CSV table of C-alpha atoms in Angstrom, one decimal:
chain,number,residue,atom,x,y,z
A,1,MET,CA,-45.5,36.1,18.6
A,2,SER,CA,-47.0,32.8,19.8
A,3,GLY,CA,-46.5,29.9,19.2
A,4,VAL,CA,-49.4,27.4,17.7
A,5,GLU,CA,-49.8,24.1,19.9
A,6,LEU,CA,-49.9,21.0,17.5
A,7,THR,CA,-52.3,18.5,18.8
A,8,GLN,CA,-51.6,14.6,18.9
A,9,ALA,CA,-53.0,13.4,15.9
A,10,GLU,CA,-49.9,16.6,14.0
A,11,LYS,CA,-47.0,15.5,16.5
A,12,ARG,CA,-48.0,12.0,15.6
A,13,THR,CA,-47.6,13.0,12.0
A,14,PHE,CA,-44.7,15.0,12.5
A,15,ASP,CA,-42.8,12.0,14.7
A,16,ARG,CA,-43.5,9.6,11.5
A,17,THR,CA,-42.6,12.2,8.9
A,18,GLN,CA,-39.1,12.5,10.6
A,19,ARG,CA,-38.7,8.9,10.9
A,20,LYS,CA,-38.8,8.6,7.2
A,21,ALA,CA,-36.3,11.0,7.1
A,22,ARG,CA,-34.0,9.3,10.1
A,23,ARG,CA,-34.7,5.8,7.5
A,24,THR,CA,-33.7,7.1,4.2
A,25,ALA,CA,-30.8,9.0,5.4
A,26,LEU,CA,-30.2,6.0,6.1
A,27,LEU,CA,-30.5,3.9,3.5
A,28,PHE,CA,-28.3,6.8,1.5
A,29,VAL,CA,-25.5,6.4,3.3
A,30,ALA,CA,-25.7,2.5,4.2
A,31,PRO,CA,-23.8,1.0,0.9
A,32,LEU,CA,-20.5,3.7,1.7
A,33,LEU,CA,-21.5,2.6,6.0
A,34,LEU,CA,-20.5,-1.2,4.9
A,35,PHE,CA,-18.4,-0.8,2.5
A,36,ILE,CA,-16.1,0.8,5.7
A,37,VAL,CA,-16.7,-2.1,7.5
A,38,VAL,CA,-15.4,-4.2,5.6
A,39,SER,CA,-12.7,-2.5,3.5
A,40,PHE,CA,-11.5,-0.4,6.6
A,41,VAL,CA,-12.9,-2.0,10.5
A,42,LEU,CA,-12.8,-5.8,8.7
A,43,PRO,CA,-9.7,-5.7,8.0
A,44,ILE,CA,-7.3,-3.9,10.5
A,45,GLY,CA,-9.4,-5.7,12.9
A,46,THR,CA,-8.3,-8.5,11.8
A,47,MET,CA,-4.0,-7.9,11.4
A,48,LEU,CA,-5.2,-6.3,15.4
A,49,PHE,CA,-5.7,-9.5,16.6
A,50,ARG,CA,-3.7,-11.8,14.6
A,51,SER,CA,-0.9,-8.9,15.7
A,52,VAL,CA,-1.2,-11.0,19.8
A,53,TYR,CA,-3.4,-14.0,18.5
A,54,HIS,CA,-0.8,-16.9,17.9
A,55,PRO,CA,-2.7,-20.2,19.2
A,56,ALA,CA,-0.1,-23.0,16.5
A,57,VAL,CA,2.1,-24.1,19.1
A,58,ALA,CA,-0.8,-24.2,21.9
A,59,GLU,CA,-3.5,-26.9,19.8
A,60,LEU,CA,-0.2,-28.8,18.4
A,61,ILE,CA,0.9,-29.8,21.5
A,62,PRO,CA,-1.3,-28.7,24.3
A,63,ALA,CA,-0.7,-31.8,27.2
A,64,THR,CA,2.8,-30.5,26.9
A,65,LEU,CA,2.2,-27.3,27.8
A,66,GLN,CA,-0.4,-28.8,30.6
A,67,LYS,CA,2.2,-29.9,32.3
A,68,LEU,CA,4.7,-27.4,31.6
A,69,LYS,CA,2.3,-24.8,34.3
A,70,ALA,CA,3.7,-26.6,37.3
A,71,TRP,CA,7.5,-25.7,35.7
A,72,ASP,CA,9.9,-23.2,36.8
A,73,GLU,CA,11.2,-21.6,33.3
A,74,THR,CA,13.5,-18.8,35.6
A,75,SER,CA,15.2,-21.9,37.5
A,76,ASN,CA,18.1,-23.8,35.3
A,77,THR,CA,16.8,-26.7,34.9
A,78,ILE,CA,15.1,-28.4,32.4
A,79,PRO,CA,10.6,-29.8,32.9
A,80,GLU,CA,10.1,-32.4,35.2
A,81,PRO,CA,10.5,-36.6,33.2
A,82,ASP,CA,6.7,-36.4,32.8
A,83,ALA,CA,6.8,-33.6,31.0
A,84,LEU,CA,9.3,-34.9,29.0
A,85,GLN,CA,6.3,-37.9,28.1
A,86,VAL,CA,4.5,-36.3,27.7
A,87,PHE,CA,6.3,-34.8,24.6
A,88,ALA,CA,8.1,-37.1,23.4
A,89,GLY,CA,4.4,-38.7,23.0
A,90,GLU,CA,3.0,-35.7,21.1
A,91,LEU,CA,5.6,-35.5,19.0
A,92,LYS,CA,5.5,-39.3,18.0
A,93,THR,CA,1.3,-38.3,17.2
A,94,LEU,CA,3.3,-35.4,15.2
A,95,VAL,CA,4.9,-37.4,13.1
A,96,GLU,CA,1.5,-39.0,12.1
A,97,ASN,CA,-0.9,-36.4,12.0
A,98,LYS,CA,2.6,-35.2,9.4
A,99,THR,CA,2.3,-32.1,10.8
A,100,PHE,CA,5.9,-32.2,13.2
A,101,GLY,CA,7.3,-29.2,10.4
A,102,LYS,CA,5.2,-27.2,11.5
A,103,LEU,CA,6.1,-27.4,14.7
A,104,ALA,CA,9.6,-27.0,13.8
A,105,GLU,CA,9.1,-24.1,12.3
A,106,GLU,CA,7.0,-22.5,14.8
A,107,ILE,CA,9.8,-23.2,17.2
A,108,ASN,CA,12.6,-22.3,14.8
A,109,ARG,CA,11.2,-19.2,15.1
A,110,SER,CA,12.8,-17.8,18.7
A,111,SER,CA,14.4,-20.8,19.9
A,112,PRO,CA,17.1,-20.4,15.6
A,113,GLY,CA,18.3,-24.2,15.3
A,114,ALA,CA,15.8,-25.8,16.5
A,115,SER,CA,14.0,-26.5,13.4
A,116,SER,CA,16.0,-30.1,12.6
A,117,LEU,CA,16.4,-30.8,16.2
A,118,ILE,CA,12.3,-31.7,16.3
A,119,LYS,CA,12.5,-32.8,13.4
A,120,SER,CA,14.6,-35.8,13.8
A,121,THR,CA,13.5,-36.8,17.7
A,122,ALA,CA,10.5,-36.3,16.2
A,123,ARG,CA,11.2,-39.2,13.6
A,124,LYS,CA,12.8,-40.7,16.6
A,125,MET,CA,9.8,-40.8,18.5
A,126,SER,CA,7.6,-42.1,16.5
A,127,ARG,CA,10.0,-45.4,15.6
A,128,LEU,CA,9.0,-46.0,19.6
A,129,ASP,CA,5.3,-48.1,21.1
A,130,ASP,CA,3.3,-46.2,23.2
A,131,ALA,CA,4.8,-48.3,26.1
A,132,GLU,CA,8.5,-47.4,25.6
A,133,LEU,CA,7.0,-44.1,25.2
A,134,GLN,CA,5.5,-44.0,28.8
A,135,SER,CA,8.4,-45.6,30.7
A,136,LYS,CA,11.5,-44.4,28.9
A,137,GLY,CA,10.1,-41.5,26.6
A,138,ASP,CA,11.7,-39.1,28.4
A,139,GLN,CA,15.7,-40.7,27.9
A,140,ALA,CA,14.3,-41.8,24.6
A,141,LEU,CA,14.2,-37.9,24.2
A,142,LEU,CA,17.1,-36.8,26.4
A,143,ASP,CA,19.7,-38.8,24.1
A,144,ALA,CA,18.2,-37.3,21.0
A,145,GLY,CA,19.9,-34.4,20.9
A,146,LYS,CA,21.8,-33.0,23.6
A,147,GLN,CA,19.6,-29.6,23.4
A,148,TRP,CA,17.0,-31.2,24.5
A,149,SER,CA,18.2,-30.2,28.3
A,150,ASN,CA,19.4,-27.2,27.8
A,151,PRO,CA,16.3,-25.2,30.0
A,152,ASN,CA,16.6,-22.5,27.2
A,153,LEU,CA,15.0,-24.8,24.6
A,154,TRP,CA,12.4,-25.4,27.2
A,155,ARG,CA,11.8,-21.7,27.5
A,156,SER,CA,11.3,-21.6,24.3
A,157,ILE,CA,9.1,-23.7,23.2
A,158,LYS,CA,7.4,-22.5,26.6
A,159,LYS,CA,6.5,-18.6,25.9
A,160,ALA,CA,5.6,-20.1,22.4
A,161,GLY,CA,2.7,-21.1,23.7
A,162,ASN,CA,1.0,-19.0,24.9
A,163,VAL,CA,-2.1,-18.6,23.3
A,164,PHE,CA,-1.7,-14.0,23.5
A,165,THR,CA,1.6,-13.0,23.2
A,166,GLY,CA,2.9,-9.8,22.5
A,167,ALA,CA,6.4,-11.0,22.1
A,168,TYR,CA,6.0,-10.5,18.1
A,169,TYR,CA,5.5,-6.5,18.6
A,170,LEU,CA,8.8,-6.9,20.9
A,171,THR,CA,10.8,-8.5,17.8
A,172,ALA,CA,9.3,-5.7,15.4
A,173,VAL,CA,11.3,-3.3,17.4
A,174,ASP,CA,13.6,-5.8,17.8
A,175,MET,CA,13.6,-6.3,21.2
A,176,GLU,CA,13.1,-9.1,23.5
A,177,ARG,CA,13.3,-11.6,26.6
A,178,ASN,CA,15.9,-12.5,28.2
A,179,GLY,CA,15.8,-15.9,30.7
A,180,GLU,CA,15.1,-13.9,33.8
A,181,GLY,CA,12.1,-11.8,31.5
A,182,ARG,CA,13.3,-8.8,31.0
A,183,VAL,CA,12.8,-7.0,27.9
A,184,VAL,CA,16.5,-6.6,26.5
A,185,SER,CA,17.3,-5.8,22.3
A,186,ARG,CA,18.0,-8.4,19.5
A,187,LYS,CA,21.9,-8.8,18.5
A,188,THR,CA,20.5,-8.2,15.6
A,189,GLN,CA,18.7,-4.4,14.3
A,190,ILE,CA,16.4,-5.2,11.0
A,191,TYR,CA,13.0,-3.6,11.9
A,192,THR,CA,13.8,-0.2,13.2
A,193,ASP,CA,16.1,0.0,10.5
A,194,LEU,CA,14.1,-0.3,8.0
A,195,TYR,CA,11.2,2.0,10.3
A,196,VAL,CA,14.0,4.7,9.9
A,197,LYS,CA,14.7,3.8,5.8
A,198,SER,CA,11.2,4.0,4.8
A,199,LEU,CA,10.6,7.1,6.7
A,200,LYS,CA,12.8,8.8,5.3
A,201,ILE,CA,12.5,7.5,1.5
A,202,ALA,CA,9.1,8.7,1.9
A,203,LEU,CA,10.4,12.1,3.8
A,204,TYR,CA,13.1,12.2,0.3
A,205,ILE,CA,9.4,11.3,-1.8
A,206,THR,CA,7.6,14.5,-0.1
A,207,LEU,CA,10.0,17.1,-0.5
A,208,LEU,CA,11.0,16.2,-4.2
A,209,THR,CA,7.1,15.7,-4.9
A,210,GLY,CA,6.7,19.2,-3.1
A,211,LEU,CA,9.3,20.8,-5.2
A,212,ILE,CA,8.5,19.8,-8.1
A,213,GLY,CA,4.7,20.3,-7.8
A,214,PHE,CA,4.9,23.9,-6.5
A,215,PRO,CA,6.2,25.8,-9.3
A,216,LEU,CA,3.6,23.8,-11.7
A,217,ALA,CA,0.7,23.7,-9.9
A,218,TYR,CA,1.2,27.9,-9.8
A,219,TYR,CA,2.0,27.5,-13.8
A,220,LEU,CA,-0.8,26.1,-14.3
A,221,ALA,CA,-3.3,28.3,-11.7
A,222,ASN,CA,-1.5,31.2,-14.0
A,223,ALA,CA,-2.0,30.3,-17.1
A,224,PRO,CA,-4.4,30.5,-19.2
A,225,GLU,CA,-7.6,28.3,-19.3
A,226,ARG,CA,-6.4,26.4,-22.4
A,227,THR,CA,-2.9,26.0,-22.3
A,228,ALA,CA,-4.1,24.6,-18.3
A,229,ASN,CA,-7.1,22.3,-19.7
A,230,VAL,CA,-3.9,20.6,-21.9
A,231,LEU,CA,-1.5,20.8,-18.9
A,232,MET,CA,-4.1,19.3,-16.8
A,233,VAL,CA,-3.8,16.3,-18.9
A,234,PHE,CA,-0.1,15.4,-19.7
A,235,VAL,CA,-0.8,15.7,-15.0
A,236,LEU,CA,-3.4,12.9,-14.3
A,237,LEU,CA,-1.7,11.6,-17.5
A,238,PRO,CA,-0.3,9.1,-15.5
A,239,PHE,CA,-3.6,7.9,-13.4
A,240,TRP,CA,-4.9,6.9,-17.6
A,241,THR,CA,-1.7,4.3,-17.1
A,242,SER,CA,-1.2,1.1,-14.7
A,243,LEU,CA,0.8,1.5,-12.2
A,244,LEU,CA,3.0,-1.4,-13.0
A,245,VAL,CA,3.8,-0.2,-16.8
A,246,ARG,CA,5.2,2.3,-14.9
A,247,THR,CA,7.3,0.6,-13.4
A,248,THR,CA,8.4,-1.1,-15.7
A,249,ALA,CA,9.3,1.9,-17.4
A,250,TRP,CA,11.5,2.8,-15.5
A,251,MET,CA,13.2,0.0,-15.3
A,252,ALA,CA,13.7,0.1,-18.8
A,253,LEU,CA,15.4,3.7,-17.9
A,254,LEU,CA,17.7,3.1,-15.2
A,255,GLN,CA,18.6,0.0,-15.8
A,256,THR,CA,22.7,-0.8,-17.0
A,257,ASN,CA,22.1,-1.1,-20.5
A,258,GLY,CA,19.0,1.5,-20.1
A,259,VAL,CA,18.4,5.1,-21.9
A,260,ILE,CA,19.9,6.9,-19.3
A,261,ASN,CA,23.1,5.7,-19.2
A,262,SER,CA,22.7,5.5,-23.0
A,263,VAL,CA,22.4,9.0,-23.7
A,264,LEU,CA,25.1,9.9,-20.5
A,265,GLN,CA,28.0,7.1,-22.1
A,266,SER,CA,26.4,8.6,-25.7
A,267,LEU,CA,27.1,12.4,-24.6
A,268,HIS,CA,30.8,11.3,-23.0
A,269,ILE,CA,29.7,12.1,-19.4
A,270,ILE,CA,29.9,9.0,-18.3
A,271,SER,CA,32.9,6.0,-19.9
A,272,GLU,CA,31.0,3.2,-17.8
A,273,PRO,CA,27.5,2.4,-16.5
A,274,LEU,CA,25.9,3.7,-13.7
A,275,GLU,CA,24.1,1.1,-11.2
A,276,LEU,CA,21.0,3.0,-10.5
A,277,LEU,CA,18.0,0.3,-10.6
A,278,TYR,CA,17.8,-2.1,-8.1
A,279,THR,CA,19.1,1.0,-6.0
A,280,GLN,CA,17.5,3.5,-2.9
A,281,PHE,CA,18.2,6.1,-5.5
A,282,SER,CA,15.3,4.5,-8.2
A,283,THR,CA,12.8,3.3,-5.3
A,284,ILE,CA,12.6,7.1,-5.0
A,285,ILE,CA,12.3,8.3,-8.5
A,286,ALA,CA,10.1,6.2,-9.6
A,287,MET,CA,8.2,6.9,-6.5
A,288,THR,CA,8.7,10.8,-7.1
A,289,HIS,CA,6.8,10.5,-10.8
A,290,ILE,CA,3.8,8.2,-9.7
A,291,LEU,CA,3.2,10.5,-6.7
A,292,LEU,CA,3.5,13.7,-8.3
A,293,PRO,CA,-0.5,14.3,-8.9
A,294,PHE,CA,-1.3,13.3,-5.4
A,295,MET,CA,0.7,17.0,-4.7
A,296,ILE,CA,0.4,19.1,-7.3
A,297,LEU,CA,-4.0,18.7,-7.5
A,298,PRO,CA,-4.4,19.8,-3.7
A,299,LEU,CA,-2.0,22.7,-4.8
A,300,TYR,CA,-3.6,23.7,-8.6
A,301,SER,CA,-7.2,23.4,-6.1
A,302,VAL,CA,-5.8,25.8,-4.0
A,303,MET,CA,-3.6,28.3,-5.8
A,304,LYS,CA,-6.4,28.5,-8.4
A,305,GLY,CA,-8.7,30.2,-5.2
A,306,ILE,CA,-6.4,32.9,-4.0
A,307,ASP,CA,-7.1,36.6,-5.3
A,308,PRO,CA,-4.3,37.2,-7.1
A,309,SER,CA,-4.7,40.7,-6.3
A,310,TYR,CA,-3.2,40.2,-2.9
A,311,PHE,CA,0.3,39.9,-4.8
A,312,ARG,CA,-0.3,43.0,-6.9
A,313,ALA,CA,-1.7,44.8,-4.0
A,314,ALA,CA,1.6,44.7,-2.1
A,315,LEU,CA,3.6,44.9,-5.4
A,316,SER,CA,1.5,48.7,-6.3
A,317,LEU,CA,2.6,49.4,-2.0
A,318,GLY,CA,6.0,49.1,-2.7
A,319,ALA,CA,7.2,45.2,-1.2
A,320,LYS,CA,9.7,43.4,-3.9
A,321,PRO,CA,9.1,40.3,-5.7
A,322,ILE,CA,10.1,37.3,-3.8
A,323,PRO,CA,9.2,39.4,-0.1
A,324,ALA,CA,5.4,40.0,-2.0
A,325,PHE,CA,5.2,36.3,-3.2
A,326,MET,CA,6.9,34.4,1.0
A,327,ARG,CA,4.9,36.4,2.6
A,328,ILE,CA,0.7,37.4,0.5
A,329,TYR,CA,0.7,34.7,-1.4
A,330,LEU,CA,2.9,31.1,-0.4
A,331,PRO,CA,1.0,31.3,3.5
A,332,MET,CA,-2.0,31.0,1.2
A,333,THR,CA,-0.7,27.4,-0.4
A,334,THR,CA,-0.7,26.0,3.2
A,335,PRO,CA,-3.5,24.4,3.0
A,336,GLY,CA,-2.6,22.9,0.2
A,337,PHE,CA,0.1,21.9,0.1
A,338,SER,CA,0.0,20.4,3.9
A,339,ALA,CA,-2.6,18.5,2.4
A,340,GLY,CA,-0.5,17.3,-0.8
A,341,ALA,CA,2.3,16.5,1.9
A,342,LEU,CA,0.8,14.5,4.1
A,343,LEU,CA,-1.2,12.5,1.4
A,344,VAL,CA,1.8,11.7,-0.2
A,345,PHE,CA,4.3,10.9,2.8
A,346,ILE,CA,1.2,8.5,3.9
A,347,ILE,CA,0.9,7.5,0.5
A,348,SER,CA,3.9,6.2,0.3
A,349,ILE,CA,5.6,5.5,3.3
A,350,GLY,CA,2.8,1.5,3.0
A,351,TYR,CA,4.1,1.5,-0.6
A,352,TYR,CA,4.7,-2.2,-1.5
A,353,ILE,CA,4.8,-2.3,-5.5
A,354,THR,CA,7.3,-0.3,-7.0
A,355,PRO,CA,10.7,-0.9,-4.2
A,356,ALA,CA,10.0,-4.4,-4.6
A,357,LEU,CA,10.1,-4.0,-8.3
A,358,VAL,CA,12.9,-1.3,-9.1
A,359,GLY,CA,14.9,-1.2,-5.4
A,360,GLY,CA,16.2,-4.4,-4.5
A,361,VAL,CA,18.3,-5.0,-1.0
A,362,ASP,CA,19.0,-1.1,-0.9
A,363,GLY,CA,15.0,-0.5,-1.9
A,364,GLN,CA,13.0,-1.9,0.4
A,365,MET,CA,10.7,-0.9,2.9
A,366,ILE,CA,8.9,-1.7,5.7
A,367,SER,CA,6.5,-2.6,3.3
A,368,ASN,CA,8.5,-5.3,1.4
A,369,LEU,CA,9.3,-6.6,4.6
A,370,ILE,CA,5.0,-7.7,6.0
A,371,ALA,CA,5.3,-9.1,2.5
A,372,PHE,CA,8.0,-11.2,3.1
A,373,HIS,CA,6.7,-12.3,6.7
A,374,MET,CA,3.7,-13.1,4.6
A,375,GLN,CA,4.2,-14.5,1.4
A,376,SER,CA,7.2,-16.2,2.3
A,377,SER,CA,8.3,-16.6,6.1
A,378,ASN,CA,4.3,-17.2,7.1
A,379,ASN,CA,4.5,-15.5,9.6
A,380,TRP,CA,1.1,-13.9,9.6
A,381,GLU,CA,1.6,-12.6,13.6
A,382,LEU,CA,4.4,-11.1,12.7
A,383,ALA,CA,3.7,-8.8,9.1
A,384,ALA,CA,-0.3,-7.8,11.4
A,385,ALA,CA,2.3,-6.2,14.8
A,386,LEU,CA,5.1,-4.9,11.8
A,387,GLY,CA,1.5,-3.2,10.1
A,388,SER,CA,0.1,-2.1,14.1
A,389,LEU,CA,3.1,-0.2,14.3
A,390,LEU,CA,3.3,1.6,10.7
A,391,LEU,CA,-0.7,2.4,11.2
A,392,VAL,CA,0.2,3.9,14.9
A,393,LEU,CA,3.0,6.1,12.8
A,394,ILE,CA,0.9,7.2,10.8
A,395,LEU,CA,-1.8,7.3,13.0
A,396,ALA,CA,1.9,10.1,15.2
A,397,MET,CA,1.9,11.5,11.4
A,398,TYR,CA,-1.7,12.6,11.5
A,399,TRP,CA,-2.0,13.6,15.0
A,400,LEU,CA,1.3,16.2,14.3
A,401,TYR,CA,-0.7,17.9,10.8
A,402,ASP,CA,-3.8,18.4,13.8
A,403,ARG,CA,-1.7,20.0,15.7
A,404,LEU,CA,0.9,22.5,13.7
A,405,VAL,CA,-1.3,22.8,10.0
A,406,GLY,CA,-4.9,21.7,11.4
A,407,VAL,CA,-7.1,19.0,10.3
A,408,SER,CA,-9.7,22.0,8.9
A,409,ASN,CA,-6.8,23.3,7.0
A,410,LEU,CA,-6.9,20.2,5.1
A,411,LYS,CA,-7.8,21.0,1.2
A,412,LEU,CA,-7.5,18.1,-0.9
A,413,GLY,CA,-9.9,19.8,-3.8
């Protein structure tokens, strides 16, 4: 059938209608796009930028860093006297601006013990006049502490002065550069051990929620509608309660004189209270309870859609119940189980408040250390690097899930 040719006026009218429809669609999705940009893209972009951008030292002692560019840091000598004089003068300026403590804090991160040296030296330099600093500032600096004759301290100052640096990523994986510039392992392994522990805790929580959630979701999917609705209210009940309240309730249950210890002692099962709170066990058990609905709901939605006649057909053909369940029913629940497992694992690996309240030192996760660097040590760059690596880890898990199960099989409801 031959088409009907549109006139130019009809084509223009059609194009205007199409453009209007596209603008209308864009207006509908604009709030969502704005929300994603503001709440997701900008924070993550800022985090990635802060993990490599560190201008603090460069802003505090710019003239010294300019002088240090000519210094060969691979040599076993300290910088030239004119660089020392400039540094002594800038220390005096920092004392006048009351910012010498910031410089001491920054250098102390890469050179432990330098904080007190820089503060005491800065106070001594502040007592000299400008003429003395220009004529013998280098000698005054060396007299202020023998550590100023150590090239490693100057290497730390020069390294800390880099505006863009990957040093925080090396620290986040317990690596560092030695005096020769080679990447070596740090003496103390903190962050990699904590990453591994966080992965283990997240894995335990995922397995526990799966073990508890699967039979419960199966019962909900096959129970009478009225019973299933009542039980579903209990599943959703945690969502109607504050997370802080639920975590505090676990503290009351697990403490030395809490409900669990009291019951066990009254039943003469134990003679002394168990140390349940502030352990890895308390973190796992509390987070399993909190995250259990995230496993049950995807499983329930998938199980509810499975036709029970498949299982009955297998039984009618002579299959025993357990093999029929394992070969017929269980594979059909994979999309729900994998979605729930992915959801629980990703949420739990970055969980903060529950490990902070009930975990103690033994139950701390990498998220708690990130919060420490943001709130206590004021090392936002290292916190951003740790957060970026956590993001990479989660993306790797998501990629692995896509390779093994397939994102197209993801069913959340």
